[in-house]
Amino acid sequence: MKRSDLFYVWVAITSYLTGLFVYVSYLLMYDGKITEGLGKIITWTAPAFFTVGIILYATAVFVLHLLRKYNFWSQTVTFILIGIIPVSIVPFTMGYFSINNFSFIFSPEGFHFLLAYSSIACTFSYGIWIARQKKNKKPFLYLSVLVILLFILVSNVG
């Protein structure tokens, strides 16, 4: 595995932790506690992100290149819009199998996940942009360390 491949893996992990940080922080501000537990939250969100999310993000980059519309902002907006798909999958990963689950996106809990996936999309877009444009990776690495520290801090509070 090349060093650049490891950076993409690091971008995915950091992005996912950013989403968890935003989700848990919002729950702590909104409810004052994490009612479900971090393990359940990871169980609901990780499969959707590390399968559907990453595949769709990669497809989006490919399509944007084909359309000659690839730039940082088009990529970021597309990634945010793609975040709606994993959010709509969350009820299925929780064991609820109904076509009515797509209304979950518009519920208060769905909004929490939408915030989380939007923050994932922004972080993922930034990391991918840096890697693809061969820019300095240090700012992203500093952001990664900050996200990890904040996530540890917030997860211990809840």
mmCIF file of N, CA and C in Angstrom, residues 7 12 25 47 75 105 109 115 140:
data_model
loop_
_atom_site.group_PDB
_atom_site.id
_atom_site.type_symbol
_atom_site.label_atom_id
_atom_site.label_comp_id
_atom_site.label_asym_id
_atom_site.label_seq_id
_atom_site.Cartn_x
_atom_site.Cartn_y
_atom_site.Cartn_z
ATOM 1 N N PHE A 7 -3.058 7.853 3.130
ATOM 2 C CA PHE A 7 -3.643 9.162 3.404
ATOM 3 C C PHE A 7 -5.150 9.136 3.134
ATOM 4 N N ALA A 12 -10.681 9.099 5.367
ATOM 5 C CA ALA A 12 -11.959 8.431 5.653
ATOM 6 C C ALA A 12 -12.181 8.297 7.158
ATOM 7 N N SER A 25 -21.720 15.800 19.949
ATOM 8 C CA SER A 25 -21.745 17.168 20.486
ATOM 9 C C SER A 25 -23.154 17.752 20.419
ATOM 10 N N PRO A 47 -21.472 1.296 8.995
ATOM 11 C CA PRO A 47 -21.685 0.542 7.747
ATOM 12 C C PRO A 47 -22.140 1.433 6.588
ATOM 13 N N GLN A 75 -17.425 19.502 -5.629
ATOM 14 C CA GLN A 75 -17.205 18.247 -4.919
ATOM 15 C C GLN A 75 -17.855 18.293 -3.538
ATOM 16 N N ILE A 105 -35.439 11.193 7.375
ATOM 17 C CA ILE A 105 -34.546 12.308 7.052
ATOM 18 C C ILE A 105 -35.094 13.621 7.620
ATOM 19 N N GLU A 109 -34.303 13.342 14.783
ATOM 20 C CA GLU A 109 -33.167 12.425 14.831
ATOM 21 C C GLU A 109 -32.464 12.374 13.469
ATOM 22 N N LEU A 115 -26.691 16.404 9.957
ATOM 23 C CA LEU A 115 -25.573 17.258 10.393
ATOM 24 C C LEU A 115 -24.268 16.471 10.417
ATOM 25 N N PHE A 140 -4.376 19.319 7.083
ATOM 26 C CA PHE A 140 -5.362 18.264 7.300
ATOM 27 C C PHE A 140 -4.942 17.366 8.455
#
